[in-house]
PDB file of C-alpha atoms and ligand atoms in Angstrom:
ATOM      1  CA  UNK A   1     -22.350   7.454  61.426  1.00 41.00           C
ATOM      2  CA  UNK A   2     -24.254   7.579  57.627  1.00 39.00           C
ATOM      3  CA  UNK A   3     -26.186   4.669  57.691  1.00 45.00           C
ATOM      4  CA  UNK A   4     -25.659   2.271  54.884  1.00 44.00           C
ATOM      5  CA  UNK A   5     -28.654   3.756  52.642  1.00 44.00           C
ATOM      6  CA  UNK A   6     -26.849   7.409  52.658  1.00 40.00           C
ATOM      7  CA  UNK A   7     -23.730   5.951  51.342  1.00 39.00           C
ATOM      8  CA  UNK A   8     -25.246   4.283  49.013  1.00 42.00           C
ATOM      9  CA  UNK A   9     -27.184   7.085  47.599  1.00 41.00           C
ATOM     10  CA  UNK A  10     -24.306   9.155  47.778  1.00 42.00           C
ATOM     11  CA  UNK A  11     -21.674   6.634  46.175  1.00 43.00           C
ATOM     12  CA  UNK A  12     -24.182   4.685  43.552  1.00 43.00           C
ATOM     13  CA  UNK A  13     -23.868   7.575  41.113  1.00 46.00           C
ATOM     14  CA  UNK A  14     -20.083   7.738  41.061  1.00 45.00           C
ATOM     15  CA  UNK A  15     -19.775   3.742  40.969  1.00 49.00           C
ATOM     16  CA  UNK A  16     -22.834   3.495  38.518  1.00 55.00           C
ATOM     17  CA  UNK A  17     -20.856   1.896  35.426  1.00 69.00           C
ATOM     18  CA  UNK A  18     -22.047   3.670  32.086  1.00 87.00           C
ATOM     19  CA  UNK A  19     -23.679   2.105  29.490  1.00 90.00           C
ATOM     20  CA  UNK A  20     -23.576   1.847  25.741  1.00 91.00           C
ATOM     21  CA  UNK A  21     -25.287  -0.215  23.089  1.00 90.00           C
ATOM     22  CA  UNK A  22     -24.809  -3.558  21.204  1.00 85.00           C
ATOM     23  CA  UNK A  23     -26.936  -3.150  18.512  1.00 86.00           C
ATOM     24  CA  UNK A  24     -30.609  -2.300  19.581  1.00 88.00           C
ATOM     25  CA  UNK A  25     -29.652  -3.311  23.436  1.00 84.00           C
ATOM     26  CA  UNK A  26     -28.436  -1.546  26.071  1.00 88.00           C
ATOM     27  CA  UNK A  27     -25.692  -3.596  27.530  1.00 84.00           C
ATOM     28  CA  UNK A  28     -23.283  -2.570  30.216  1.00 89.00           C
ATOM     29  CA  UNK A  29     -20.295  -0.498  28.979  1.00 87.00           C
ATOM     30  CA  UNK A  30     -17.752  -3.613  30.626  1.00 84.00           C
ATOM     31  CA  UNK A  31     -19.765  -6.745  29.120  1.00 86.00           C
ATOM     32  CA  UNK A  32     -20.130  -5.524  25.342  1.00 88.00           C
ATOM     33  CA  UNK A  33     -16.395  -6.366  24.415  1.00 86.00           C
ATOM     34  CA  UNK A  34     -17.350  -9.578  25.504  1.00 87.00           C
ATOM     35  CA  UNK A  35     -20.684  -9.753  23.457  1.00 87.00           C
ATOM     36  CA  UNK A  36     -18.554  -9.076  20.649  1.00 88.00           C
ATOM     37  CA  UNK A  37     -15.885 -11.661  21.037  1.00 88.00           C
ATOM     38  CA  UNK A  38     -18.820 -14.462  21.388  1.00 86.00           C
ATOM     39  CA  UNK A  39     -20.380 -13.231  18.344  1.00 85.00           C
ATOM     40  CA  UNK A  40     -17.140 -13.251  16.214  1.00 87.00           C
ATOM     41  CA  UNK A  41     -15.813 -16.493  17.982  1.00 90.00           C
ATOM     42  CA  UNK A  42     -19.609 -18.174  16.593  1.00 86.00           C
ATOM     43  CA  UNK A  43     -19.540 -16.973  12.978  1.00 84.00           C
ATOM     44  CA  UNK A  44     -15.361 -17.278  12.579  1.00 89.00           C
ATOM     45  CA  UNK A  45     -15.789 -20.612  10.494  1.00 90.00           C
ATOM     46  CA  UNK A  46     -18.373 -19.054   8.532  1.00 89.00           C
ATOM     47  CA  UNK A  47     -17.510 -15.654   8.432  1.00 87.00           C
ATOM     48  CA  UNK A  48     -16.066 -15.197   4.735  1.00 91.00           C
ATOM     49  CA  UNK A  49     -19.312 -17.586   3.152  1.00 90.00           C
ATOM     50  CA  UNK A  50     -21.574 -15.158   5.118  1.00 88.00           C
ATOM     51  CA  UNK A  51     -20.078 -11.787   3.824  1.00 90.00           C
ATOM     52  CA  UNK A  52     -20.137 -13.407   0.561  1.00 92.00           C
ATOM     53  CA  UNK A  53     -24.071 -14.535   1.309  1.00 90.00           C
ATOM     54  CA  UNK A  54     -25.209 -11.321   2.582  1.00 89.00           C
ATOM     55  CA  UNK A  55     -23.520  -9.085   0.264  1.00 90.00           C
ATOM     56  CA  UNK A  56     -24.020 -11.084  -3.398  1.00 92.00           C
ATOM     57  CA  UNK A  57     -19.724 -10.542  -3.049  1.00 94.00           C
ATOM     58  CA  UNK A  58     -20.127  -6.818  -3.048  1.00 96.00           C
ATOM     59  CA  UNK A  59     -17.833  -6.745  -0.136  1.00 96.00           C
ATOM     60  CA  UNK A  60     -14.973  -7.939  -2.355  1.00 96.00           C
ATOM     61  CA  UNK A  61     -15.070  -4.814  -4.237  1.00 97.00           C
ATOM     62  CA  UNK A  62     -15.324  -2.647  -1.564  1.00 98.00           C
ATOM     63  CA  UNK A  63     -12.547  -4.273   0.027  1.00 98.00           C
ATOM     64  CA  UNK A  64     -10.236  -4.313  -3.559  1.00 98.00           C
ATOM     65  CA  UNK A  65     -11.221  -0.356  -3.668  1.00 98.00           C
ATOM     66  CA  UNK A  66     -10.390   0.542  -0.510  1.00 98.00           C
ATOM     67  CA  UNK A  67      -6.625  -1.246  -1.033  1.00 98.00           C
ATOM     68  CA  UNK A  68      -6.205   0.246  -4.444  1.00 97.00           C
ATOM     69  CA  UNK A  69      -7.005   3.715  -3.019  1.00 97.00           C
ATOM     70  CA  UNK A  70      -4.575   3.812  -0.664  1.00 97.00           C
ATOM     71  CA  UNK A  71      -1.315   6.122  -1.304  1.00 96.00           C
ATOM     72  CA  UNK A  72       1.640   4.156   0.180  1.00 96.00           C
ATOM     73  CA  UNK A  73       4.941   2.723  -0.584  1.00 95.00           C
ATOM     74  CA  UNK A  74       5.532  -0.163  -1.839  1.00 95.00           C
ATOM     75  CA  UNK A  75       7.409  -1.294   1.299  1.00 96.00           C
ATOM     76  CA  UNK A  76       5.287   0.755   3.960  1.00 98.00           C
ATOM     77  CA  UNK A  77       4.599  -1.241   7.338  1.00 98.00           C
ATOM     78  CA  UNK A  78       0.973  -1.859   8.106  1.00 98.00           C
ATOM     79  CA  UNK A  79      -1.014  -2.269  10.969  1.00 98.00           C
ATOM     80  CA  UNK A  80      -4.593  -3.942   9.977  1.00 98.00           C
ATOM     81  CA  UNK A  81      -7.154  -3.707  13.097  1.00 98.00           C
ATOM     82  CA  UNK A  82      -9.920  -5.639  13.674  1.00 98.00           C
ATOM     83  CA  UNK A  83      -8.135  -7.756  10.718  1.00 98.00           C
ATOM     84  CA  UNK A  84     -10.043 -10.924  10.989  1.00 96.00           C
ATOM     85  CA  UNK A  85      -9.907 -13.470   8.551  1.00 96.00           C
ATOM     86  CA  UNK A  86      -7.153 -11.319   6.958  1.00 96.00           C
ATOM     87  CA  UNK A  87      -9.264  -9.878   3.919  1.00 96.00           C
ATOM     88  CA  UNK A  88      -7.623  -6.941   4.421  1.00 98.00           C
ATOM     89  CA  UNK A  89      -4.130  -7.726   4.576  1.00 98.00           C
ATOM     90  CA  UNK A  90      -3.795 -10.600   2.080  1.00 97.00           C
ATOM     91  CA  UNK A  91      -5.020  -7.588  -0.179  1.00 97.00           C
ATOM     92  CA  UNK A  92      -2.418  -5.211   0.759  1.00 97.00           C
ATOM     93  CA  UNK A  93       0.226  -7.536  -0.045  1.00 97.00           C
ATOM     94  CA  UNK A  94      -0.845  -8.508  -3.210  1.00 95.00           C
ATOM     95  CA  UNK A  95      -0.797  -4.568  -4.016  1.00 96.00           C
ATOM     96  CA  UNK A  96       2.237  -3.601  -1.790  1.00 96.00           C
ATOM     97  CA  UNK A  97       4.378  -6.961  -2.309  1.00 95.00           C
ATOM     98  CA  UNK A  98       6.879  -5.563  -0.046  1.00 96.00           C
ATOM     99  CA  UNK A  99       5.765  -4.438   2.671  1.00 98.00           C
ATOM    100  CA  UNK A 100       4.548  -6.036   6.126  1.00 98.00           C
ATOM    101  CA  UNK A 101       1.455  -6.242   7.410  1.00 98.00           C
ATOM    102  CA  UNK A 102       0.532  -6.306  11.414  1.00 98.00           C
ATOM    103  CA  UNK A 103      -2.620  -8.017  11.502  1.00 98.00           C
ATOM    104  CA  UNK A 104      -4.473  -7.300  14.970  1.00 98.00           C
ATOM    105  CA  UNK A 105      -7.900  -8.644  15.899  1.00 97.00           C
ATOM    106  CA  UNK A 106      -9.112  -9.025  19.910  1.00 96.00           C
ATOM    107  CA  UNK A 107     -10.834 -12.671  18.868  1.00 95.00           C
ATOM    108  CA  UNK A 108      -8.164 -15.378  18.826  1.00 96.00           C
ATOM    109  CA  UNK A 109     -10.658 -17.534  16.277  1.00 95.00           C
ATOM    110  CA  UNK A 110     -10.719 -14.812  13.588  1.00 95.00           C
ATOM    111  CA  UNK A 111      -6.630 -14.456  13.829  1.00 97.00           C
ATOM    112  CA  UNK A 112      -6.994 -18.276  13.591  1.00 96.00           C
ATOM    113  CA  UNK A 113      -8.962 -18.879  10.175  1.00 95.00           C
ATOM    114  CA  UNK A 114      -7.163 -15.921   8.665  1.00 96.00           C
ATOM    115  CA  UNK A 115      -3.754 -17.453   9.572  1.00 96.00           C
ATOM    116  CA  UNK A 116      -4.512 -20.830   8.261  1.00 96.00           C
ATOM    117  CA  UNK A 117      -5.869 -18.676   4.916  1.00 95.00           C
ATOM    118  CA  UNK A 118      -2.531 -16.889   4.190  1.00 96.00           C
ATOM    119  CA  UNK A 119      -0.512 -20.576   4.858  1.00 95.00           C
ATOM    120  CA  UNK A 120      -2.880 -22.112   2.223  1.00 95.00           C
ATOM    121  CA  UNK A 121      -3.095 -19.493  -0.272  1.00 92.00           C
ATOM    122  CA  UNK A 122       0.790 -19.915  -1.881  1.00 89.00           C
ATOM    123  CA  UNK A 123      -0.041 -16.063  -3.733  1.00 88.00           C
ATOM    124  CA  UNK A 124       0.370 -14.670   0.127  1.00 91.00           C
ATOM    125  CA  UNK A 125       3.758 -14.629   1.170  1.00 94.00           C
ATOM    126  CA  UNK A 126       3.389 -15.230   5.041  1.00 95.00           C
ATOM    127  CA  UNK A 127       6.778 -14.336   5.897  1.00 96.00           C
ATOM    128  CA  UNK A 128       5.180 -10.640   5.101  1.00 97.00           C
ATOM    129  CA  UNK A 129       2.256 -10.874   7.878  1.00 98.00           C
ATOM    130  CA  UNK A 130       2.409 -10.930  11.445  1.00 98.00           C
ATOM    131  CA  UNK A 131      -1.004 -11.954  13.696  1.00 98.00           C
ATOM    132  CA  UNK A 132      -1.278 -10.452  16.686  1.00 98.00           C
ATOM    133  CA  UNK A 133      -4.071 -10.351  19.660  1.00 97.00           C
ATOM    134  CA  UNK A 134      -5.009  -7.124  20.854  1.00 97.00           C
ATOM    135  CA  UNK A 135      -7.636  -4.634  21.531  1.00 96.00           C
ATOM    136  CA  UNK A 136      -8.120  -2.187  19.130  1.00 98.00           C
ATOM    137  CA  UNK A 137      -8.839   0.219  22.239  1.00 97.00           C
ATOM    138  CA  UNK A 138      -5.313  -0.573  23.889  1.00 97.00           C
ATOM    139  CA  UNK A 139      -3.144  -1.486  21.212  1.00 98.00           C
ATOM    140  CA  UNK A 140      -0.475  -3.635  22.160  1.00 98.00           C
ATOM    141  CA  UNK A 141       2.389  -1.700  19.901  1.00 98.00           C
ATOM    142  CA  UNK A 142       4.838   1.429  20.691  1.00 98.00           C
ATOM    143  CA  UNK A 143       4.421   4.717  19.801  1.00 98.00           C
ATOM    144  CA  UNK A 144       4.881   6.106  16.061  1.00 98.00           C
ATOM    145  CA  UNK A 145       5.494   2.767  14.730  1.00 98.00           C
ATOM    146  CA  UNK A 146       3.178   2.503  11.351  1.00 98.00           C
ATOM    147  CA  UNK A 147       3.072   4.161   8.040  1.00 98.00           C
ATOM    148  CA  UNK A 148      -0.459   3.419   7.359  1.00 98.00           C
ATOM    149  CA  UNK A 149      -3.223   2.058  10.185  1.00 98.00           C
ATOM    150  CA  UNK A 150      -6.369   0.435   8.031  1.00 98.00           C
ATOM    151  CA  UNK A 151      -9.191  -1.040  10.034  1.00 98.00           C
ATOM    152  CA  UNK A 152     -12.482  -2.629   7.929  1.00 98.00           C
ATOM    153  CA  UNK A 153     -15.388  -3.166   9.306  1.00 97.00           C
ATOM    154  CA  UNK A 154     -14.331  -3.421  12.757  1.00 97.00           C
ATOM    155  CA  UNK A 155     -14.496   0.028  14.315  1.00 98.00           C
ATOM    156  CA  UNK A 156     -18.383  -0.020  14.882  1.00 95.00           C
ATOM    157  CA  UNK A 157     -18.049  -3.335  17.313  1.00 94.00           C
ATOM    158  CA  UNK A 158     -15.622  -1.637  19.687  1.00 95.00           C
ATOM    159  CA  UNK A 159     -16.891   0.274  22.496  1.00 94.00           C
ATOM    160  CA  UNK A 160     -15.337   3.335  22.386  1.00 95.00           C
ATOM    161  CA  UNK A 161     -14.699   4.459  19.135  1.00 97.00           C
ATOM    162  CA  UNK A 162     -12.941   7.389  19.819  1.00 97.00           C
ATOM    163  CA  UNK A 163     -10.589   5.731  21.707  1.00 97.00           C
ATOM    164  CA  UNK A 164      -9.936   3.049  18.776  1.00 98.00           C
ATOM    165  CA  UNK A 165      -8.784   6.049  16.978  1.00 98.00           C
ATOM    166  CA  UNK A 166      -6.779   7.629  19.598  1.00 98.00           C
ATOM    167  CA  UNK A 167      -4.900   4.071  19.507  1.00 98.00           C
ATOM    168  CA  UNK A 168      -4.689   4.340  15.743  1.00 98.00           C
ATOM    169  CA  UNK A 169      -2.986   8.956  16.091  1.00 98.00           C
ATOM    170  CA  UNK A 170      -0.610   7.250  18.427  1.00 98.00           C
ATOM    171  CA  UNK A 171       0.831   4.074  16.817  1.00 98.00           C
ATOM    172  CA  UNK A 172       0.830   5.779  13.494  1.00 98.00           C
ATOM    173  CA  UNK A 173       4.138   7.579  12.638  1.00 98.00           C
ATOM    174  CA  UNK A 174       3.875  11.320  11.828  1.00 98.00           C
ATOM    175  CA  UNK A 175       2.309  11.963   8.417  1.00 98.00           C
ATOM    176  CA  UNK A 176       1.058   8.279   8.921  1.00 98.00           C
ATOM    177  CA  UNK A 177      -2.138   7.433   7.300  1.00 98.00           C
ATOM    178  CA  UNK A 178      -5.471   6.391   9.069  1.00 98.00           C
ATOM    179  CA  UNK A 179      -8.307   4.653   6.696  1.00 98.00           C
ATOM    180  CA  UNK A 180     -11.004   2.955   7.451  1.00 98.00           C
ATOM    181  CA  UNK A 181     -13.892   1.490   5.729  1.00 98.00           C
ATOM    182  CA  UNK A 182     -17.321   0.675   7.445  1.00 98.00           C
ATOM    183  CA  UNK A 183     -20.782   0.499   6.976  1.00 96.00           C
ATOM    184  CA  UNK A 184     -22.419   4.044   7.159  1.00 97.00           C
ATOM    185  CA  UNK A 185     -25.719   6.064   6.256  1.00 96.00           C
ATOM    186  CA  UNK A 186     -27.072   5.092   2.760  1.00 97.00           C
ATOM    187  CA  UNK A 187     -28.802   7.748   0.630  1.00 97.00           C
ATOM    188  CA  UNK A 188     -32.307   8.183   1.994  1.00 96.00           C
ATOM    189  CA  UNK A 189     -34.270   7.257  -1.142  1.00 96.00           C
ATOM    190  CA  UNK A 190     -32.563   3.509  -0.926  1.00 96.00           C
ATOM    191  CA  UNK A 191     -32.759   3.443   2.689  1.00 95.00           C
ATOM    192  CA  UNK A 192     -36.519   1.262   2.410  1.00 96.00           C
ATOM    193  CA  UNK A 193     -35.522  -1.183   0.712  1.00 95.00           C
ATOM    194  CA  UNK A 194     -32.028  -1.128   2.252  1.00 94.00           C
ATOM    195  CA  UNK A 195     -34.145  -1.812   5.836  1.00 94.00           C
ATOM    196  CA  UNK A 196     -36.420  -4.582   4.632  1.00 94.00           C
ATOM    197  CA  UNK A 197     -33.337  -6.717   3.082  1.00 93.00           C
ATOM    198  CA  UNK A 198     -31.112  -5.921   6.014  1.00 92.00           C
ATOM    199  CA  UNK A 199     -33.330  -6.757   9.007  1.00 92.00           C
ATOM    200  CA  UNK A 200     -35.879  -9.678   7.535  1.00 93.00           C
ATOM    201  CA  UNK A 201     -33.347 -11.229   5.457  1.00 93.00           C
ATOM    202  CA  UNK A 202     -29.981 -11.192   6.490  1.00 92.00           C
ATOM    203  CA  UNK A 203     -30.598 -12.392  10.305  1.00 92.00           C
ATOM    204  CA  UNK A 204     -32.698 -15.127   8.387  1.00 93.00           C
ATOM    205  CA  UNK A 205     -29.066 -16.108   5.899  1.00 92.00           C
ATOM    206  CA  UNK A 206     -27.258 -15.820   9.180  1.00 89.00           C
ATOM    207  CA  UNK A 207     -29.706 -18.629  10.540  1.00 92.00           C
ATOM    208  CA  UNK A 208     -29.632 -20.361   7.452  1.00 91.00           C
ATOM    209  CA  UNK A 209     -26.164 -20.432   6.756  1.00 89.00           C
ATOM    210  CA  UNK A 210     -24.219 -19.958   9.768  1.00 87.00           C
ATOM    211  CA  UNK A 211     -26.993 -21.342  12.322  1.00 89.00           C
ATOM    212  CA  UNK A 212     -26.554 -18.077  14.582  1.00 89.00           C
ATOM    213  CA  UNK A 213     -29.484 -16.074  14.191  1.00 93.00           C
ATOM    214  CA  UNK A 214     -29.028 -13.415  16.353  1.00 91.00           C
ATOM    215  CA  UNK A 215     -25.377 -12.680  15.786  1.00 89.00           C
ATOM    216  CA  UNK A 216     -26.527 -11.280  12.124  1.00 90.00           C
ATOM    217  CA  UNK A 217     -29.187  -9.218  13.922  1.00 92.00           C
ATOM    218  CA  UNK A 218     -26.818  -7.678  15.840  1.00 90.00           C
ATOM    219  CA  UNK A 219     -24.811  -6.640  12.552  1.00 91.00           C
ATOM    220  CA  UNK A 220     -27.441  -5.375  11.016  1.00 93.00           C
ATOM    221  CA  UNK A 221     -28.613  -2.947  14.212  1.00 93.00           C
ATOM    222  CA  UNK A 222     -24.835  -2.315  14.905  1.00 93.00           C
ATOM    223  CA  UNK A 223     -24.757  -0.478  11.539  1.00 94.00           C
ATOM    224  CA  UNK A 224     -27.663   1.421  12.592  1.00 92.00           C
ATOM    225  CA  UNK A 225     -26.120   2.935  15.721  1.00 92.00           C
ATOM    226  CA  UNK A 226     -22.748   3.710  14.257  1.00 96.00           C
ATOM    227  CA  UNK A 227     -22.181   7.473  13.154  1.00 96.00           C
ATOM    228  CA  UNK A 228     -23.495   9.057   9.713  1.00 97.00           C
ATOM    229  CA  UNK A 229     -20.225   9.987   7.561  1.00 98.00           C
ATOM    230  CA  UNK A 230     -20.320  13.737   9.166  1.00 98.00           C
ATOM    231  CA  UNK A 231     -19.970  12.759  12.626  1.00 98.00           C
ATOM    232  CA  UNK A 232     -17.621  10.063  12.014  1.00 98.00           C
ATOM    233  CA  UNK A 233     -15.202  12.712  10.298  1.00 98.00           C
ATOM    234  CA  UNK A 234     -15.992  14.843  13.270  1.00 98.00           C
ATOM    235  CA  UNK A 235     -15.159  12.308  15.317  1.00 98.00           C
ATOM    236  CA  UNK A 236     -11.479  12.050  13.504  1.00 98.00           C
ATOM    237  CA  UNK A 237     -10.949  15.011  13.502  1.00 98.00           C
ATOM    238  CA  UNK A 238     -11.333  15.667  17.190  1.00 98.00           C
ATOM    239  CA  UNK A 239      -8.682  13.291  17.836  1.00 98.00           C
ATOM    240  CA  UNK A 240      -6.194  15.412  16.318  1.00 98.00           C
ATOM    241  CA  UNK A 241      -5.846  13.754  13.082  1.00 98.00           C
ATOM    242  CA  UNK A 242      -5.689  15.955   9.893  1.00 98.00           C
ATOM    243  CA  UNK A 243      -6.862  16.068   6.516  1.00 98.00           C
ATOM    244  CA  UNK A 244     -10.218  13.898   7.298  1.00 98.00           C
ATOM    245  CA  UNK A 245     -12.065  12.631   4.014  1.00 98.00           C
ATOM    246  CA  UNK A 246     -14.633  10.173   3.356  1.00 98.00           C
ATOM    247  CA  UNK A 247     -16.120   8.657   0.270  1.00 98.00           C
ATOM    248  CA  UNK A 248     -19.286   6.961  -0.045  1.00 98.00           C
ATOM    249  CA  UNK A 249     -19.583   3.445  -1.626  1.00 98.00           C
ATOM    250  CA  UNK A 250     -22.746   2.286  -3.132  1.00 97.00           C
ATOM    251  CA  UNK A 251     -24.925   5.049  -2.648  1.00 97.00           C
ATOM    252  CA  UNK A 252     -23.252   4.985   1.695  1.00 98.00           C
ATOM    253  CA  UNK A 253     -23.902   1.861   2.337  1.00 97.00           C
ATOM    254  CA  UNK A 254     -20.221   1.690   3.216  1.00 97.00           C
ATOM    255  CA  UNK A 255     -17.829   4.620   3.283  1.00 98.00           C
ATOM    256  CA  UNK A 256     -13.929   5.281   3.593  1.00 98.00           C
ATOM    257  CA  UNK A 257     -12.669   7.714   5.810  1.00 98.00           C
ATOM    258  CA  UNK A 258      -8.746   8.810   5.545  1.00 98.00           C
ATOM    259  CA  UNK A 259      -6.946  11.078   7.488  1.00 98.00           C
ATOM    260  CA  UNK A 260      -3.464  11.934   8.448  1.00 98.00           C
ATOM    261  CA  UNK A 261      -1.494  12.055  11.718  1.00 98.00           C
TER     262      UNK A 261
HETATM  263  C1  SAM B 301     -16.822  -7.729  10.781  1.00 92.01           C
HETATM  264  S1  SAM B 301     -15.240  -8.347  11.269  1.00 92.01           S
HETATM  265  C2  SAM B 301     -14.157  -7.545  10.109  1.00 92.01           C
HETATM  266  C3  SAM B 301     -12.992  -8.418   9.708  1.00 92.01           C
HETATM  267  C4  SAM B 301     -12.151  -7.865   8.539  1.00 92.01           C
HETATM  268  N1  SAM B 301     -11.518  -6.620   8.889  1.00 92.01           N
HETATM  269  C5  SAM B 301     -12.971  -7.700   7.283  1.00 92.01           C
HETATM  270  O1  SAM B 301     -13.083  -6.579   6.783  1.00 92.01           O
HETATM  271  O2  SAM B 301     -13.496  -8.708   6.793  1.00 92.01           O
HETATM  272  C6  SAM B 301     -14.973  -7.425  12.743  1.00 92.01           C
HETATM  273  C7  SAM B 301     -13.744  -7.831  13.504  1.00 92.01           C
HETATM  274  O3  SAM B 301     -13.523  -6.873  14.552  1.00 92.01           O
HETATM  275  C8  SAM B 301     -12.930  -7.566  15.634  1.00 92.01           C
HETATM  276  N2  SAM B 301     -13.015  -6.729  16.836  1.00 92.01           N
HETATM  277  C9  SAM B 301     -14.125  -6.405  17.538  1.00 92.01           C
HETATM  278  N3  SAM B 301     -13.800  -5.608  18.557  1.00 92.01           N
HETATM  279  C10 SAM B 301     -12.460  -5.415  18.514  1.00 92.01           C
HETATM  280  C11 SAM B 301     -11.541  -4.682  19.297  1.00 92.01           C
HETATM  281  N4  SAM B 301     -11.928  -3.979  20.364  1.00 92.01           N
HETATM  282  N5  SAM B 301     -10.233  -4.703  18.951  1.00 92.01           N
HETATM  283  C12 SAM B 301      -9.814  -5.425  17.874  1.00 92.01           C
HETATM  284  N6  SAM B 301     -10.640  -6.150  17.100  1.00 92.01           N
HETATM  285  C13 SAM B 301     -11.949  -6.141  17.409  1.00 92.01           C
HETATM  286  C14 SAM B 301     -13.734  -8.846  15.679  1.00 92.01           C
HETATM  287  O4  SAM B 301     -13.111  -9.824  16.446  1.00 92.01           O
HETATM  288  C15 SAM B 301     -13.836  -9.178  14.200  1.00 92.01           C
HETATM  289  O5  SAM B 301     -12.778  -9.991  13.776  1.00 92.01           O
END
């Protein structure tokens, strides 16, 4: 009979589970989706005075770009992942007043401030919005079911982000279009001064204004592990989606990547 050692030995690489990161820290691959939710569920209240904070309101314009960028029909049906506080949608429908906008988000709290948003802003017309809890990873809709699939500074918290995309080829109806705007690689002569304002100041705002310290520290290093604009479009691509782009915005601090199922 193997003694318990040798089965050990022999199992512990199959049952190993894998890891990834969550910003600088290595983290199990099963316990970073929960990471995430605390850190969203901690800075919900204060998430939209904290973008605003961090980003002198920059993030307003990236946002209004992205929406007025996209080529879609006035009545198209949207699916928003990762949606949040609704930035996002409440955008689309001011451009697109007729169509309807899915807003997804795995953090209940998020869904929660952005739904109580849209009821007290009378310029969103609510009966145009649905919110809906899922996982970006395993979305909770059928096959070929959206025009367009947007997702905003979300894709670089999930785990596996070629999976998120998978989710977004197969809810997306064919000729569909993916876009999705997120932090990125900024040009290298910026990137000093880029560092010293991202990593001693903004953890110290998030402190400040938001009294959560380390959930801004893990923004900041969460931007530094997510793909350069190359191997993000790489990573589209491999998914089958066609006719990848990106655009840089403000020098790559952010970029938008669109492609077509
Ligand atoms: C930085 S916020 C972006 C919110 C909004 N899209 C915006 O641009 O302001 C990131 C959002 O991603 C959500 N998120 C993280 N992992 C997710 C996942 N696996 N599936 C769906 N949403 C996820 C978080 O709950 C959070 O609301």
């Amino acid at each position: 009979m193997l003694s318990q050692r040798v089965v050990h030995s022999l199992l512990g690489p199959c049952v190993r589970r894998a890891s990834t990161h969550f910003g600088f820290e290595e983290v199990k691959e099963d316990e970073k989706a929960d990471r995430v939710r605390r850190v969203f569920t901690g800075v919900a209240d204060k998430y939209d005075l904290m973008n605003d904070a961090m980003s002198m309101g920059i993030h307003r314009l990236w946002k209004d770009y992205f929406i007025q960028s996209l080529p879609l029909r006035n009545n198209a049906k949207m699916l928003d992942v990762a949606g949040g506080t609704g930035d996002i949608s409440f955008r689309a429908l001011r451009r697109f007043p007729r169509a309807h906008v899915t807003v997804c988000d795995i953090n209940e709290e998020m869904l929660r401030v952005g739904e109580q948003k849209a009821k007290d802003d009378e310029k969103v017309d609510i009966s145009r919005l649905s919110f809906v809890v899922g996982d970006g990873e395993k979305l909770p809709f059928d096959d070929d079911s959206f025009d367009a699939y947007t997702i905003s500074f979300g894709i670089r918290n999930c785990t596996h982000v070629d999976q998120v995309v998978r989710e977004a080829r197969r809810v997306l109806k064919p000729g569909g279009l993916f876009a999705c705007l997120e932090f990125s690689q900024i040009h290298p002569a910026l990137r000093t001064v880029y560092d010293a304002y991202s990593f001693q100041v903004i953890p110290v705002m998030g402190e400040v204004l938001a009294k959560d310290y380390n959930s801004y520290k893990y923004l900041v290093e969460s931007i530094r592990r997510f793909p350069n604009q190359t191997d993000f479009a790489e990573l589209i691509s491999s998914t089958g989606l066609k006719d990848v782009r990106y655009e840089n915005l403000s020098f790559g601090i952010c970029a938008i990547h669109t492609a077509r199922k």
